[in-house]
Short mmCIF file of C-alpha atoms in Angstrom, two decimals:
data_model
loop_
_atom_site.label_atom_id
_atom_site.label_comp_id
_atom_site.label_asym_id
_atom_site.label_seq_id
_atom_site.Cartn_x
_atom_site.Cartn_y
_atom_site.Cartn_z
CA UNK A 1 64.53 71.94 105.60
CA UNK A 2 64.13 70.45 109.00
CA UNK A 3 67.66 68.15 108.54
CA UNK A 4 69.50 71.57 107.24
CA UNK A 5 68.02 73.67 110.24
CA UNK A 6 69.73 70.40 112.54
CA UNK A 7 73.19 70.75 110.96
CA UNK A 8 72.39 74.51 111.11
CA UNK A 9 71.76 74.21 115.04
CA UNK A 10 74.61 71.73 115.72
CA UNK A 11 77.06 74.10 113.48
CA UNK A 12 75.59 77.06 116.01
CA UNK A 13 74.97 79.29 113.22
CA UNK A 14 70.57 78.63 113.12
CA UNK A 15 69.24 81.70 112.70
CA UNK A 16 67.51 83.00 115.90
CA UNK A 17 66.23 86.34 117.29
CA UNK A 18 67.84 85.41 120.94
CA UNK A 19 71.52 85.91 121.64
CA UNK A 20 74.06 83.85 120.26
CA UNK A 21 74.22 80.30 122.15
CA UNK A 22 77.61 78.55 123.50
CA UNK A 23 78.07 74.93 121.74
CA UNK A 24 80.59 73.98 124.30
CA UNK A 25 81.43 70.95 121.88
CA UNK A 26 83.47 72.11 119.00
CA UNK A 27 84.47 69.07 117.45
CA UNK A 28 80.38 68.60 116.83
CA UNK A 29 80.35 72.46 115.67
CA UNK A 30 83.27 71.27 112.91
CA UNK A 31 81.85 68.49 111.35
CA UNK A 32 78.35 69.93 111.35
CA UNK A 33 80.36 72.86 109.41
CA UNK A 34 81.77 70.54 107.19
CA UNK A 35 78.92 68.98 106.58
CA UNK A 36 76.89 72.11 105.72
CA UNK A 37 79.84 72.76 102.96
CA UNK A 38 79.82 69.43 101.15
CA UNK A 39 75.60 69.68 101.15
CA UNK A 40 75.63 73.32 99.90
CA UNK A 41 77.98 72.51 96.95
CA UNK A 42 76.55 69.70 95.76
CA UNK A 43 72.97 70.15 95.81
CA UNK A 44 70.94 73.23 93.92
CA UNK A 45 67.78 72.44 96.62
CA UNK A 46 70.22 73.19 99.45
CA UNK A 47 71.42 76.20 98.07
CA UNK A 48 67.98 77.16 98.02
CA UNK A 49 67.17 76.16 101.43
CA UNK A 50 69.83 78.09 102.95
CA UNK A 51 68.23 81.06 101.81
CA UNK A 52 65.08 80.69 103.23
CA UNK A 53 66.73 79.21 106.43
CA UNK A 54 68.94 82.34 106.81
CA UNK A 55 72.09 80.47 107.68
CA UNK A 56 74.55 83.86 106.58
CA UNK A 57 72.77 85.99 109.28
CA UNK A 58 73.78 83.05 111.79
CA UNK A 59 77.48 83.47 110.37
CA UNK A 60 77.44 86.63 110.23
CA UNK A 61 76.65 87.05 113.92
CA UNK A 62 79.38 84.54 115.08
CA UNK A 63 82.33 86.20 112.52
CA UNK A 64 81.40 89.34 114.70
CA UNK A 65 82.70 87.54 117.45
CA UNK A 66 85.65 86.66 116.61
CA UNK A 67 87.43 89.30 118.65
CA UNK A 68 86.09 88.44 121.53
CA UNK A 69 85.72 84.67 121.45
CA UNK A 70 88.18 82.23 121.55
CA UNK A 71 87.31 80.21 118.59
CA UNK A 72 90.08 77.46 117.14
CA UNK A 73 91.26 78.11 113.41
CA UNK A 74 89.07 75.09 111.99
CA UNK A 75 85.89 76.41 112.73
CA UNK A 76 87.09 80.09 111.82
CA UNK A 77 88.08 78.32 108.73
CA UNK A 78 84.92 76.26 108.23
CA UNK A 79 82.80 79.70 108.70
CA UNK A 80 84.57 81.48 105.56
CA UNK A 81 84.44 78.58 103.69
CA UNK A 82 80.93 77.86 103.78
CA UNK A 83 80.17 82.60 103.43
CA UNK A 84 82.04 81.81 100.03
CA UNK A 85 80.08 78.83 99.09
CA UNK A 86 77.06 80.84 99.73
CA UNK A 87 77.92 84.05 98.24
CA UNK A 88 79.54 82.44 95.22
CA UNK A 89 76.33 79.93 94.58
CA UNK A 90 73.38 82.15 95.39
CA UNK A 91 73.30 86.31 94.21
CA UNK A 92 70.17 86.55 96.67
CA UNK A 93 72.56 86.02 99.43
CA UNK A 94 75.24 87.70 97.89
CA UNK A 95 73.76 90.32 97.97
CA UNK A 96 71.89 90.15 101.06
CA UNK A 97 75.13 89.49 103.00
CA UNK A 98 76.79 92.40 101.05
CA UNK A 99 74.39 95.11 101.81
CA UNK A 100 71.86 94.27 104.42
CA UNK A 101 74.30 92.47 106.77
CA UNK A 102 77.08 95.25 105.52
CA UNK A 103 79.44 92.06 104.65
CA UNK A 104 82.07 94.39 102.67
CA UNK A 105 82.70 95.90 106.15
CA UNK A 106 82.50 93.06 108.24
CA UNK A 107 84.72 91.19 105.90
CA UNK A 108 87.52 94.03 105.90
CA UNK A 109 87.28 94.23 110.34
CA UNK A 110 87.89 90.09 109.56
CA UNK A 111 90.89 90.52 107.10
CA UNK A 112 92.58 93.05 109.94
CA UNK A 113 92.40 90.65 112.62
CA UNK A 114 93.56 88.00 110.25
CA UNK A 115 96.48 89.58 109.35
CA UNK A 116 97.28 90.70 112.96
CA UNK A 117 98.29 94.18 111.42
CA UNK A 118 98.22 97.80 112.96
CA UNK A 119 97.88 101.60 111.50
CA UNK A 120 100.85 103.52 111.02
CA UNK A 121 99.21 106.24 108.96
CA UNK A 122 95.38 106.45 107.76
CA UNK A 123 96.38 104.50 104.45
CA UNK A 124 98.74 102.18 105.81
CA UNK A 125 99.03 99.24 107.85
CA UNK A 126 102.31 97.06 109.49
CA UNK A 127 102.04 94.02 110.74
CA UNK A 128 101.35 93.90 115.02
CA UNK A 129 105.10 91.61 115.32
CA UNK A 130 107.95 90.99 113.02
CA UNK A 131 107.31 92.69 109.81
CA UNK A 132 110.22 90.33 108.34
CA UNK A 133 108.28 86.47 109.19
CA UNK A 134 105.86 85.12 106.83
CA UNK A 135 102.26 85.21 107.78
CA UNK A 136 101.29 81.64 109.71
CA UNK A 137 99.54 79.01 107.48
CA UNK A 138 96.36 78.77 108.89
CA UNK A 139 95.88 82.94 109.40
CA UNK A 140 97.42 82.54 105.64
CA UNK A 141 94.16 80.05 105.13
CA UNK A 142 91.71 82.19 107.00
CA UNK A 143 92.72 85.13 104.81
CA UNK A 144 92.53 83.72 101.86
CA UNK A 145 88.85 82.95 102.35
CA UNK A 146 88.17 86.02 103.42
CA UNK A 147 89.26 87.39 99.89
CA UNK A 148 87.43 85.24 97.81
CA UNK A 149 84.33 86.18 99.91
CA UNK A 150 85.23 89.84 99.49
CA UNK A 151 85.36 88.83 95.19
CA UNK A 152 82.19 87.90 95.53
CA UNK A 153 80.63 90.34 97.17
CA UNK A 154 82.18 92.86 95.06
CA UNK A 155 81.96 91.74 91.62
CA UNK A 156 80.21 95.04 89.93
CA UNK A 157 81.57 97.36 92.31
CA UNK A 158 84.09 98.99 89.40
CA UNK A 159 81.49 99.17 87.33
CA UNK A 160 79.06 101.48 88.99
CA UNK A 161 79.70 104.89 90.72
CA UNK A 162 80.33 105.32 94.49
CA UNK A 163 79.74 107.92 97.20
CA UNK A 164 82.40 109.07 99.54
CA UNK A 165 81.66 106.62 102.70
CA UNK A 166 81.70 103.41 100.41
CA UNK A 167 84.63 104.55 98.79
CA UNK A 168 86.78 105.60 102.51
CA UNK A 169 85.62 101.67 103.15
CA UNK A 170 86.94 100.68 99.61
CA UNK A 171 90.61 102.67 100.28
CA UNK A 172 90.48 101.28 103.90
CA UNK A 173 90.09 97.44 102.18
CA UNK A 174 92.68 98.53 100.05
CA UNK A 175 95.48 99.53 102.52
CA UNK A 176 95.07 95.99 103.18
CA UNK A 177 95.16 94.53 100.24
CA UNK A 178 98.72 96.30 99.89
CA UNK A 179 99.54 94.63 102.73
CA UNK A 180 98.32 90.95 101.61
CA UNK A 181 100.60 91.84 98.28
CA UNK A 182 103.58 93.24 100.59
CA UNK A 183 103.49 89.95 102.57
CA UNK A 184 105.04 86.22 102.16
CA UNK A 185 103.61 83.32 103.14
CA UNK A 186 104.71 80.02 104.18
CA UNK A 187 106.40 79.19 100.71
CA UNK A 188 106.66 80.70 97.67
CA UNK A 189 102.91 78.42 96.31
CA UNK A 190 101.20 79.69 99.45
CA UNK A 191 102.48 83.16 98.71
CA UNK A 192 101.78 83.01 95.23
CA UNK A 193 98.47 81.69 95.91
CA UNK A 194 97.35 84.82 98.66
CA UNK A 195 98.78 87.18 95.99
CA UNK A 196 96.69 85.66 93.17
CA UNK A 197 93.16 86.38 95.64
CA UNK A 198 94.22 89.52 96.26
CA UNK A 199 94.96 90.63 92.43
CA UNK A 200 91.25 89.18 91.47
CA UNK A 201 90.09 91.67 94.41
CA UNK A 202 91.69 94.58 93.50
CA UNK A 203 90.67 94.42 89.84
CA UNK A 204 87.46 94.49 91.66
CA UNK A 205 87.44 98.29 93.31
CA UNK A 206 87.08 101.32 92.10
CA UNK A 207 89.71 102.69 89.83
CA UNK A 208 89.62 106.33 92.39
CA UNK A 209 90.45 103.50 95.61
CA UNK A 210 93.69 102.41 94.46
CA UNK A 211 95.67 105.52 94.70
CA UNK A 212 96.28 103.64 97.95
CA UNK A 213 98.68 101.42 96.61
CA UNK A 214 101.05 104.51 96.18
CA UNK A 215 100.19 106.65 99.52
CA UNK A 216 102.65 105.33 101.80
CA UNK A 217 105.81 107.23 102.56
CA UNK A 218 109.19 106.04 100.70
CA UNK A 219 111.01 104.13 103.05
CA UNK A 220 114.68 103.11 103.28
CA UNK A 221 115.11 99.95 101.07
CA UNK A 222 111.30 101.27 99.43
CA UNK A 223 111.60 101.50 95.14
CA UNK A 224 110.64 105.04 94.66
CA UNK A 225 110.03 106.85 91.30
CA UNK A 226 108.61 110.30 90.64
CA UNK A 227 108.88 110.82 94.54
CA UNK A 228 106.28 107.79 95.08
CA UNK A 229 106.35 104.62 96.52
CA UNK A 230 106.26 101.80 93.37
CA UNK A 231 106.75 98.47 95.93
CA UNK A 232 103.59 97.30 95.61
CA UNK A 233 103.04 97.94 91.62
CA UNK A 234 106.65 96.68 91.18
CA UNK A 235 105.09 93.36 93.37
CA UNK A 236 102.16 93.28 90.50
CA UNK A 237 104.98 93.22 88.06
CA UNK A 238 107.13 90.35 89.36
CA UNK A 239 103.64 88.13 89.70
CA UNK A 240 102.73 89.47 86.09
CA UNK A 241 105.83 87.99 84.96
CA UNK A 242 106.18 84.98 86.40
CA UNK A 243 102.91 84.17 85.40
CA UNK A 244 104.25 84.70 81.90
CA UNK A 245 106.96 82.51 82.69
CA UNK A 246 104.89 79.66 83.90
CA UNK A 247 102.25 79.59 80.82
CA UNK A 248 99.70 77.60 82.34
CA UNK A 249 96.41 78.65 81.79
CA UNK A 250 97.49 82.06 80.46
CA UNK A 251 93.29 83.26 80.48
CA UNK A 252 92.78 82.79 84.17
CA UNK A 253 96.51 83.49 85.73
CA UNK A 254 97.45 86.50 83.36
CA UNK A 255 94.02 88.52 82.25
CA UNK A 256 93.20 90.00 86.20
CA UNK A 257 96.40 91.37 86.63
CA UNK A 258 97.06 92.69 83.13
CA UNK A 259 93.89 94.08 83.34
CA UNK A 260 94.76 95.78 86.62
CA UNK A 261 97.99 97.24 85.84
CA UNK A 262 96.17 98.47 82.70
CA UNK A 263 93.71 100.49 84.41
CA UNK A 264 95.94 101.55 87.29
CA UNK A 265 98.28 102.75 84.19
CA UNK A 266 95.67 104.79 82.82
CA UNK A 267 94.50 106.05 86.19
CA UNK A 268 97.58 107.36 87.81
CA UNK A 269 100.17 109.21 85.35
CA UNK A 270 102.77 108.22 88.00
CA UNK A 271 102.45 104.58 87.25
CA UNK A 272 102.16 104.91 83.91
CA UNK A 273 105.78 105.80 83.69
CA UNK A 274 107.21 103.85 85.74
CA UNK A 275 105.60 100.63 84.36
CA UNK A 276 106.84 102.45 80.99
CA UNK A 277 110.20 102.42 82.51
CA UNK A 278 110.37 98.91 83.68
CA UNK A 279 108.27 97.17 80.17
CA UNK A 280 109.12 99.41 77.51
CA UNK A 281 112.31 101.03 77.90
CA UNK A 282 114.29 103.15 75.07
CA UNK A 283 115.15 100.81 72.10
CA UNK A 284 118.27 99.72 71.92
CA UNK A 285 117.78 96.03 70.06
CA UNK A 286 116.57 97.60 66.39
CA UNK A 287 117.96 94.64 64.58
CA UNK A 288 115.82 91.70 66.08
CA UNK A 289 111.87 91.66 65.88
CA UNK A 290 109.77 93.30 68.91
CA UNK A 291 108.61 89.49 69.48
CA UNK A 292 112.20 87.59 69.73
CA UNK A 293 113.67 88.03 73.10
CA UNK A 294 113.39 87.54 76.65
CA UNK A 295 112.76 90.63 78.18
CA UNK A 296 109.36 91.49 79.30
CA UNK A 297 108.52 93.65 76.13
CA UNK A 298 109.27 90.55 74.24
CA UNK A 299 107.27 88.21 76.40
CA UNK A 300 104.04 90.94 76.25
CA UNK A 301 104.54 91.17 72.45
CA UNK A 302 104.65 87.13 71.50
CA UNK A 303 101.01 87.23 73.31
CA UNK A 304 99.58 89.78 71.38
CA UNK A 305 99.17 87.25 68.50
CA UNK A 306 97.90 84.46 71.24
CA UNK A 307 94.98 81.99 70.14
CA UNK A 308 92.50 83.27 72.78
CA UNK A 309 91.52 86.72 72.12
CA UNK A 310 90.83 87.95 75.74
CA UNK A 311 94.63 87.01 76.44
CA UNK A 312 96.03 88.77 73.40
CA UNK A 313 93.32 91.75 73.42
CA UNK A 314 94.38 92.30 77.20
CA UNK A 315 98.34 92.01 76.68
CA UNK A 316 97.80 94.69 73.77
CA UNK A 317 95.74 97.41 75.36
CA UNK A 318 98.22 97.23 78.20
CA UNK A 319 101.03 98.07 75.98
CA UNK A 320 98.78 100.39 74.28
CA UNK A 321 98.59 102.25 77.53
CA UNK A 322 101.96 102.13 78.24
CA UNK A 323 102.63 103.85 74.63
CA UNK A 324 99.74 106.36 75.90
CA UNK A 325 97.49 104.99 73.23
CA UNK A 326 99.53 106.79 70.49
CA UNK A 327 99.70 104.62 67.55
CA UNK A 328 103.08 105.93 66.63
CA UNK A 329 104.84 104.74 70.01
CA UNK A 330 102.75 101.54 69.92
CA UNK A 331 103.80 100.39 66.45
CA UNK A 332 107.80 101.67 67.36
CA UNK A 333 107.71 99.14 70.46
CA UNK A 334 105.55 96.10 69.23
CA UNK A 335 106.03 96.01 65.35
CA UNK A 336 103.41 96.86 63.08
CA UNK A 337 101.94 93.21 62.53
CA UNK A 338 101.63 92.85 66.14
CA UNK A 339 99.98 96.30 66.54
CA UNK A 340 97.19 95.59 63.82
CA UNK A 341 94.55 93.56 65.43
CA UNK A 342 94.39 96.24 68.15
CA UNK A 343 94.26 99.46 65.93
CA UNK A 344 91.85 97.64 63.26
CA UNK A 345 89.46 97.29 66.10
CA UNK A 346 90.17 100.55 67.58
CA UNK A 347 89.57 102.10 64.03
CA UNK A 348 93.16 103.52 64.28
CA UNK A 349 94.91 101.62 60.94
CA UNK A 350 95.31 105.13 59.71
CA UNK A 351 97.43 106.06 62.53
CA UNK A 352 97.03 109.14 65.79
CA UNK A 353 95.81 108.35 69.33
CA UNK A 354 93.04 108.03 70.85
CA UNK A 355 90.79 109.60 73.20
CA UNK A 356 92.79 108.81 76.68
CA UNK A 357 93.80 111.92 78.71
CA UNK A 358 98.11 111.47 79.33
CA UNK A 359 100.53 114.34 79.30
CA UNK A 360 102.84 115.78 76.72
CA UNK A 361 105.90 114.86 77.62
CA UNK A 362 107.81 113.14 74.43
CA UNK A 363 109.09 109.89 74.06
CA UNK A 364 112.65 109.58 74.00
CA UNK A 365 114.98 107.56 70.92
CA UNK A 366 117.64 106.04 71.52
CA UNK A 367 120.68 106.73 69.11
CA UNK A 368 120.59 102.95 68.13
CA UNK A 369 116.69 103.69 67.30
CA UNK A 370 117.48 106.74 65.28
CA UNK A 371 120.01 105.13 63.00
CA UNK A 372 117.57 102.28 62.13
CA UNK A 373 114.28 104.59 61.83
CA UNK A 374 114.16 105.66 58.27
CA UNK A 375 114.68 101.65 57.28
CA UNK A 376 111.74 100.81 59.32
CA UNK A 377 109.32 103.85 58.06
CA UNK A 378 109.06 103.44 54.54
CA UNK A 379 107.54 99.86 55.66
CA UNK A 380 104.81 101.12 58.12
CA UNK A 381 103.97 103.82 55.51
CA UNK A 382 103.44 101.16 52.90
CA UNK A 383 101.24 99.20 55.15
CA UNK A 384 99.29 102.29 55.79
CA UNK A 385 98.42 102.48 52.36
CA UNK A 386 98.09 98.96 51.33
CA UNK A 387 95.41 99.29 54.11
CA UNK A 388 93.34 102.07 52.21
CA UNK A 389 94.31 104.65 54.94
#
């Protein structure tokens, strides 16, 4: 204990009731940081020790000062780093810094001065400068531990209910987190990278916070549909896709944001169609099978029969969605063999929709899709009934 409270004291993040003390030696505060972060991820007793030696309530005090003092990027840098170790290794300090030091807040205050942004309107942020140049590397760096902190410390947040002044902190986080998507970085890794943090995140907040996504006012050069602005969801799309494209390790890259843009789907009727619009438009190729192809239909399709079963269970109930869990529209866009693993487990072989709330409005055939219809019917109807339904 006594060796961690030394690296603690030298880092100048000891817990102590007394104000804040200047280190005037900052290459000292650095590698005590560093330090700290190799210690705390290797060993289980450390993790431990930190606990009981407080060391987030001496972060937490100095990331409050980061407005005010001058601190270089390093130990800014250092600080997150070692938060996330902490709040990814221990759930007592999770969730101490999350709701007795108020980290979700604290965290959000960081990310602003991070990104060096301002507010244009209550839901929307620009950045300070040129709204055209990438974000620097190391505020790129800084932010990007600042979102992995903010994962951790909001794991179960979608899955439990929240009252109106968590949630105005949860749509003020999220303004931001349009931002982060909005934004390049230096290089198209970096920038994928940022955007991959801040998809985990968002899959992370309420379903009721992301309206925010959508809020801002269409702009010249914005994509609008239905009168609303679709950059950022379109941004979700690109990323969803060129994830598909790359197919490396399809579980970890592809299931946070199909899982997003399948709840955001099912939330908001206005993205919905418009994701409808870009994945499933009106059939036109009748002759080759929903899987063969290289449009993004085809792409979703082909992973619906994937080995792992969270991959191909995800890529299917976003589709589903899309078809607004009609099993008529589902089957007519992904082929009744691809369709069956999700309606035998949604006890739907037998055909209708299920219990989602969507409008009315009908689905529209093309006339290529009418002429090959009755061909394709007698089929489904036979596996209907080869099914016992």
């Amino acid at each position: 204990m006594e060796s961690l409270k030394t690296l603690a004291r030298h880092a100048g993040i000891d817990y102590t009731e007394e104000q804040i003390r200047e280190i005037p030696d900052l290459d000292v505060i650095l590698e005590a940081l560093k330090c700290l972060c190799n210690i705390v991820f290797s060993s289980h007793e450390a993790q431990e020790l930190t606990f009981e030696a407080r060391l987030v309530v001496g972060l937490t005090d100095r990331i409050k000062l980061y407005n005010e003092r001058n601190l270089p990027h390093d130990i800014k840098f250092f600080d997150l780093r070692l938060l996330f170790l902490l709040t990814a290794l221990r759930v007592d300090i999770r969730q101490q810094f999350a709701q007795e030091l108020r980290g979700i807040g604290l965290m959000t205050d960081t990310l602003e001065l991070t990104l060096g942004v301002k507010w244009i309107d209550p839901h929307e942020v620009a950045a300070e400068e040129n709204a055209a140049m990438p974000l620097p590397r190391q505020e790129t760096e800084r932010a990007m531990e600042i979102l992995k902190v903010l994962f951790n410390i909001t794991y179960d947040t979608s899955k439990r209910e929240v009252d109106e002044e968590d949630a105005a902190l949860y749509r003020h986080l999220s303004a931001l987190l349009r931002h982060c998507l909005m934004t390049s970085a230096d290089g198209e890794d970096r920038t994928e990278e940022i955007h991959s943090h801040t998809v985990n995140l968002l899959g992370n907040l309420p379903l009721k916070c992301l309206d925010v996504l959508l809020l801002p006012k269409v702009q010249p050069g914005s994509l609008e549909y239905l009168g609303v602005n679709m950059d950022a969801v379109n941004v979700l799309l690109d990323f969803l896709e060129r994830r598909l494209d790359r197919g490396h390790k399809l579980k970890e890259s592809l299931t946070p944001v199909l899982n997003l843009l399948t709840e955001s789907a099912r939330a908001h009727r206005q993205t919905r169609k418009f994701l409808k619009a870009k994945v499933l438009p009106p059939l036109r190729d009748v002759k080759n099978r929903p899987e063969v192809g290289n449009l993004l239909r085809n792409k979703l399709v082909r992973l619906m029969t994937h080995i792992d079963t969270d991959v191909k269970h995800c890529a299917a109930e976003f589709l589903f969605v899309l078809c607004k869990e009609s099993v008529a529209r589902f089957v007519k866009y992904t082929g009744y063999g691809n369709a069956a693993g999700l309606l035998a487990a949604r006890g739907l072989m037998a055909g209708g929709r299920a219990d989602g709330e969507y409008s009315e409005d009908e689905d529209t055939d093309t006339e290529e899709y009418k002429e090959a219809k009755p061909k394709y019917e007698p089929i489904y109807i036979h596996s209907l009934y080869r099914h016992g339904c």
